[in-house]
């Protein structure tokens, strides 16, 4: 008797396989929790410091049907070995040598049924149809065991932000492969820092040399889609788990959200796409702040709607630097400068205003500072500059060397001008 049955198309098979491959980075077993409207794959690592959950809604499948059993009408759960299950959904590379290398060996469809009941073997049956015409059926045993679920209270997570997973993955490439812990902090002005420490020991003839590497990457608030964090806040997570999350997040829409409160409390990364909701709950480290100190701290917020828009300008208009933080309004009482006054005055370009975040955090910035726009007009570049004026032969130019062409000989001659009339 099939308690649960569903069908996956080619895209659904890839999504199911990616979820299993990501779960394998955390645990060797995966819990399957089937209900009438969804199917959940979850796992808890051996140290109980990371929980993984992938929720497939019924709309994600090509076909989904839940029948239930006499023991449980609304829910069925079991535990399977991930490596055996992953080998079923892994695509076969290459084609058939007898039929030619052009034969497509990818999975076209997968029909899954979970059989269980009195007098019947408990099996997870997957029937795969390949594009090259081959059909394969796999039957895997499972254990009827309730899954372990980690609880996370989103209402208590007062710090949250969302950003592109591709951006975070490129930033993580700056850290070494042996980094274990990552400190997410807000030390600075309008930045979120990703900081890590690498300690290495090199054996010398005289002894052991310790070499410590401190790497910090400042992410500006404008790079986040949404951010609301406490200032001077630190929280530490495991780098290995974080990289595994980013690797799977890049296979989806790529926008990842983080919710957390304080150190030693769980942190949740989540993202969703096309009926697939993914969440990762990680245990954190750090130093807890006192309640009185926490109340006195300020917060930094930024949303996508609050970002300053780029001002459109014409090629013929004069570029004037604008301070976006403190705009200056021009009222009717203030007279507008005339064009002649602007032309007679040679403006002096002002240096760009110092970035407070760069002064406090001279670490690596992911984007260069924008160059200050000059307000100098093109016609003022040549004013009061005698080197661009034409030569006047009637003027007294002592020491000036004049080059002339002799038409009779066809040779260029240099003539030194006199120092002027002698008195």
PDB file of C-alpha atoms in Angstrom, residues 404-413:
ATOM      1  CA  UNK A 404      61.915  78.666 -39.531  1.00  0.00           C
ATOM      2  CA  UNK A 405      61.958  76.948 -42.903  1.00  0.00           C
ATOM      3  CA  UNK A 406      64.495  78.029 -45.528  1.00  0.00           C
ATOM      4  CA  UNK A 407      62.819  77.572 -48.916  1.00  0.00           C
ATOM      5  CA  UNK A 408      66.106  77.901 -50.852  1.00  0.00           C
ATOM      6  CA  UNK A 409      68.008  75.205 -48.987  1.00  0.00           C
ATOM      7  CA  UNK A 410      65.047  73.171 -47.695  1.00  0.00           C
ATOM      8  CA  UNK A 411      66.512  73.035 -44.174  1.00  0.00           C
ATOM      9  CA  UNK A 412      64.961  73.950 -40.790  1.00  0.00           C
ATOM     10  CA  UNK A 413      66.952  76.619 -38.935  1.00  0.00           C
TER      11      UNK A 413
END
